[in-house]
């Protein structure tokens, strides 16, 4: 089965883990209630045995991912964001995490 593990940071909170079956969409959420106006939301993933790889940066609204099928969506108040993987494959099993940076 496909699984995603989230890493906690001081500025952001994420679910400890999430899993789905191959081909079934999954929503990986990130809470950042104290986000500042100038901060940008960055998402990364770390595949097994690899270093972290940048996925996408976003300020607001939503954007289609470039490297895998899905979307990055930001709540209207910017206090949370979500990585929506529409067709996850076994090869997408990884640690997914978000970070804030001005």
Coordinates of N, CA, C and O in Angstrom, one line a residue, residues 6-91:
X6 N 4.5 12.3 7.6 CA 4.7 13.7 7.7 C 5.7 14.0 8.8 O 5.7 13.3 9.8
X7 N 6.5 15.0 8.6 CA 7.5 15.4 9.6 C 7.0 16.7 10.3 O 6.6 17.7 9.7
X8 N 7.1 16.8 11.6 CA 6.6 18.0 12.4 C 7.7 19.0 12.5 O 8.9 18.7 12.6
X9 N 7.3 20.2 12.4 CA 8.3 21.4 12.5 C 7.6 22.4 13.4 O 6.4 22.3 13.6
X10 N 8.4 23.3 14.0 CA 7.8 24.3 14.9 C 6.7 25.1 14.3 O 5.7 25.3 15.0
X11 N 6.8 25.5 13.1 CA 5.9 26.4 12.5 C 4.7 25.7 11.8 O 3.7 26.3 11.4
X12 N 4.9 24.4 11.6 CA 3.8 23.7 10.8 C 3.5 22.4 11.6 O 4.3 21.8 12.3
X13 N 2.3 22.0 11.4 CA 1.8 20.7 12.0 C 1.3 19.8 10.9 O 0.6 20.3 10.0
X14 N 1.6 18.5 10.9 CA 1.2 17.6 9.9 C 0.7 16.3 10.6 O 1.1 16.0 11.7
X15 N -0.1 15.6 9.8 CA -0.5 14.2 10.3 C 0.7 13.3 10.5 O 1.6 13.4 9.6
X16 N 0.7 12.5 11.5 CA 1.9 11.6 11.6 C 2.1 10.7 10.4 O 3.2 10.4 9.9
X17 N 1.0 10.2 9.8 CA 1.1 9.3 8.6 C -0.3 9.3 8.0 O -1.3 9.6 8.6
X18 N -0.3 8.9 6.7 CA -1.5 8.7 5.9 C -1.2 7.6 4.9 O -0.1 7.5 4.4
X19 N -2.2 6.8 4.6 CA -2.0 5.8 3.6 C -3.2 5.5 2.8 O -4.3 5.9 3.2
X20 N -3.0 5.0 1.6 CA -4.1 4.7 0.6 C -3.6 3.5 -0.2 O -2.5 3.1 -0.1
X21 N -4.5 3.1 -1.0 CA -4.2 2.0 -2.0 C -3.7 2.7 -3.3 O -4.1 3.8 -3.6
X22 N -3.0 1.9 -4.0 CA -2.4 2.5 -5.3 C -3.6 2.9 -6.2 O -4.5 2.2 -6.4
X23 N -3.5 4.2 -6.7 CA -4.5 4.7 -7.6 C -5.6 5.4 -7.0 O -6.4 6.1 -7.6
X24 N -5.7 5.3 -5.6 CA -6.7 6.0 -4.9 C -6.2 7.3 -4.3 O -5.2 7.3 -3.6
X25 N -6.8 8.4 -4.7 CA -6.4 9.8 -4.3 C -6.2 9.9 -2.8 O -6.9 9.3 -2.0
X26 N -5.2 10.7 -2.4 CA -4.9 11.0 -1.0 C -4.7 12.5 -0.8 O -4.1 13.1 -1.6
X27 N -5.1 13.0 0.4 CA -5.0 14.4 0.7 C -4.0 14.4 1.9 O -4.3 13.9 3.0
X28 N -2.8 15.1 1.7 CA -1.9 15.2 2.8 C -1.9 16.7 3.3 O -1.6 17.6 2.5
X29 N -2.3 16.9 4.5 CA -2.5 18.2 5.0 C -1.4 18.8 5.8 O -0.6 18.0 6.4
X30 N -1.3 20.1 5.8 CA -0.3 20.8 6.6 C -1.0 22.0 7.2 O -1.6 22.8 6.5
X31 N -0.9 22.1 8.6 CA -1.4 23.3 9.3 C -0.4 24.3 9.6 O 0.7 23.9 10.2
X32 N -0.6 25.5 9.3 CA 0.4 26.6 9.6 C -0.4 27.8 10.1 O -0.5 28.8 9.4
X33 N -1.0 27.7 11.3 CA -1.9 28.7 11.8 C -1.3 30.1 12.0 O -2.0 31.1 12.0
X34 N 0.0 30.2 12.2 CA 0.7 31.5 12.5 C 1.4 32.0 11.3 O 2.4 32.8 11.4
X35 N 1.0 31.6 10.1 CA 1.7 32.0 8.9 C 1.7 33.5 8.7 O 0.7 34.2 9.0
X36 N 2.8 34.1 8.3 CA 3.0 35.5 8.2 C 2.7 35.9 6.7 O 2.8 35.1 5.8
X37 N 2.4 37.2 6.5 CA 2.0 37.7 5.1 C 3.1 37.4 4.1 O 2.8 37.0 3.0
X38 N 4.3 37.5 4.5 CA 5.4 37.4 3.5 C 5.9 36.0 3.4 O 6.9 35.7 2.6
X39 N 5.3 35.0 4.1 CA 5.8 33.7 4.1 C 5.2 32.9 2.9 O 4.0 33.0 2.7
X40 N 6.0 32.1 2.3 CA 5.6 31.2 1.2 C 5.6 29.8 1.7 O 6.4 29.4 2.5
X41 N 4.7 29.0 1.2 CA 4.6 27.6 1.6 C 5.3 26.7 0.6 O 5.1 26.8 -0.6
X42 N 6.2 25.9 1.1 CA 7.0 25.0 0.3 C 6.7 23.6 0.6 O 6.6 23.3 1.8
X43 N 6.6 22.8 -0.4 CA 6.4 21.3 -0.1 C 7.5 20.5 -0.7 O 8.1 20.9 -1.8
X44 N 7.9 19.5 0.0 CA 9.0 18.6 -0.4 C 8.6 17.2 -0.2 O 7.6 16.9 0.5
X45 N 9.3 16.3 -0.8 CA 9.2 14.9 -0.5 C 10.5 14.2 -0.4 O 11.5 14.6 -1.1
X46 N 10.6 13.1 0.4 CA 11.8 12.4 0.5 C 11.5 10.9 0.2 O 10.9 10.2 1.0
X47 N 12.0 10.4 -0.9 CA 11.8 9.0 -1.3 C 12.7 8.2 -0.5 O 13.8 8.7 -0.1
X48 N 12.4 6.9 -0.3 CA 13.2 6.0 0.5 C 14.7 6.0 0.0 O 14.9 5.9 -1.2
X49 N 15.6 6.2 0.9 CA 17.0 6.2 0.5 C 17.5 7.4 -0.2 O 18.7 7.4 -0.7
X50 N 16.7 8.4 -0.3 CA 17.1 9.7 -1.1 C 17.0 10.9 -0.1 O 16.4 10.8 0.9
X51 N 17.6 12.0 -0.6 CA 17.5 13.2 0.1 C 16.2 13.9 -0.2 O 15.5 13.5 -1.2
X52 N 15.8 15.0 0.5 CA 14.6 15.7 0.2 C 14.6 16.3 -1.2 O 15.6 16.8 -1.6
X53 N 13.5 16.3 -1.8 CA 13.4 16.9 -3.2 C 12.2 17.9 -3.2 O 11.1 17.6 -2.7
X54 N 12.5 19.0 -3.7 CA 11.5 20.1 -3.7 C 10.4 19.7 -4.7 O 10.6 19.3 -5.8
X55 N 9.1 20.0 -4.3 CA 8.0 19.7 -5.1 C 7.4 21.0 -5.7 O 7.3 21.2 -6.9
X56 N 7.1 22.0 -4.8 CA 6.5 23.2 -5.3 C 6.4 24.2 -4.2 O 6.2 23.9 -3.0
X57 N 6.4 25.5 -4.6 CA 6.1 26.6 -3.7 C 4.8 27.2 -4.1 O 4.4 27.3 -5.2
X58 N 4.1 27.8 -3.1 CA 2.8 28.3 -3.3 C 2.5 29.4 -2.3 O 2.9 29.3 -1.1
X59 N 1.8 30.4 -2.7 CA 1.4 31.5 -1.8 C -0.1 31.4 -1.4 O -0.5 31.5 -0.2
X60 N -1.0 31.2 -2.4 CA -2.4 31.1 -2.2 C -3.0 30.3 -3.4 O -2.4 29.9 -4.3
X61 N -4.4 30.1 -3.2 CA -5.2 29.4 -4.2 C -4.7 28.0 -4.5 O -4.3 27.3 -3.5
X62 N -4.6 27.5 -5.7 CA -4.1 26.2 -6.0 C -3.3 26.1 -7.3 O -3.5 27.0 -8.1
X63 N -2.5 25.1 -7.3 CA -1.7 24.9 -8.5 C -1.5 23.4 -8.8 O -1.4 22.6 -7.9
X64 N -1.5 23.1 -10.1 CA -1.3 21.7 -10.5 C 0.2 21.4 -10.2 O 1.1 22.2 -10.5
X65 N 0.4 20.2 -9.7 CA 1.8 19.7 -9.5 C 2.5 19.4 -10.9 O 1.8 19.1 -11.8
X66 N 3.8 19.6 -10.9 CA 4.4 19.4 -12.2 C 5.0 18.0 -12.3 O 5.1 17.4 -13.4
X67 N 5.5 17.4 -11.2 CA 6.2 16.2 -11.2 C 5.3 14.9 -11.0 O 5.8 13.8 -11.2
X68 N 4.1 15.1 -10.5 CA 3.3 13.9 -10.3 C 1.8 14.4 -10.4 O 1.5 15.6 -10.2
X69 N 0.9 13.5 -10.7 CA -0.5 13.9 -10.8 C -1.1 14.4 -9.5 O -1.1 13.7 -8.5
X70 N -1.6 15.6 -9.5 CA -2.2 16.2 -8.3 C -2.2 17.7 -8.2 O -1.8 18.4 -9.2
X71 N -2.6 18.2 -7.1 CA -2.7 19.6 -6.9 C -2.1 20.0 -5.5 O -2.1 19.2 -4.6
X72 N -1.7 21.3 -5.4 CA -1.3 21.9 -4.2 C -2.4 22.9 -3.9 O -2.6 23.8 -4.7
X73 N -3.1 22.8 -2.8 CA -4.2 23.7 -2.5 C -4.0 24.5 -1.2 O -3.6 23.8 -0.2
X74 N -4.2 25.8 -1.2 CA -4.0 26.6 0.0 C -5.4 27.1 0.5 O -6.2 27.5 -0.4
X75 N -5.7 27.0 1.8 CA -7.0 27.5 2.3 C -7.1 29.0 2.1 O -6.1 29.7 2.0
X76 N -8.3 29.5 2.0 CA -8.5 30.9 1.8 C -7.8 31.8 2.8 O -7.3 32.9 2.5
X77 N -7.8 31.3 4.1 CA -7.1 32.1 5.1 C -5.6 31.8 5.2 O -5.0 32.4 6.1
X78 N -5.1 30.9 4.4 CA -3.7 30.6 4.3 C -3.2 29.9 5.6 O -2.0 29.6 5.7
X79 N -4.1 29.5 6.5 CA -3.7 28.8 7.7 C -3.4 27.3 7.5 O -3.0 26.6 8.5
X80 N -3.7 26.8 6.4 CA -3.4 25.4 6.1 C -3.3 25.2 4.6 O -3.7 26.0 3.8
X81 N -2.6 24.1 4.2 CA -2.4 23.8 2.8 C -2.5 22.2 2.7 O -2.4 21.5 3.7
X82 N -2.7 21.8 1.5 CA -2.9 20.3 1.3 C -2.3 19.9 0.0 O -2.4 20.6 -1.0
X83 N -1.6 18.8 0.0 CA -1.1 18.1 -1.2 C -2.1 17.1 -1.6 O -2.3 16.1 -0.8
X84 N -2.8 17.2 -2.7 CA -3.8 16.3 -3.2 C -3.2 15.5 -4.3 O -3.0 16.0 -5.4
X85 N -2.8 14.2 -4.0 CA -2.3 13.3 -5.0 C -3.4 12.5 -5.6 O -4.1 11.7 -4.9
X86 N -3.7 12.7 -6.9 CA -4.9 12.2 -7.5 C -4.8 10.7 -7.9 O -5.7 9.9 -7.8
X87 N -3.6 10.3 -8.3 CA -3.4 8.9 -8.7 C -2.0 8.4 -8.1 O -1.1 8.1 -8.9
X88 N -1.9 8.3 -6.8 CA -0.6 7.9 -6.3 C -0.2 6.4 -6.7 O -1.1 5.6 -6.7
X89 N 1.0 6.2 -6.9 CA 1.6 4.9 -7.3 C 2.5 4.5 -6.1 O 2.9 5.3 -5.3
X90 N 2.9 3.2 -6.2 CA 3.7 2.7 -5.1 C 5.1 3.4 -5.1 O 5.6 3.7 -4.0
X91 N 5.5 3.9 -6.3 CA 6.8 4.7 -6.3 C 6.7 6.0 -5.7 O 7.7 6.7 -5.5

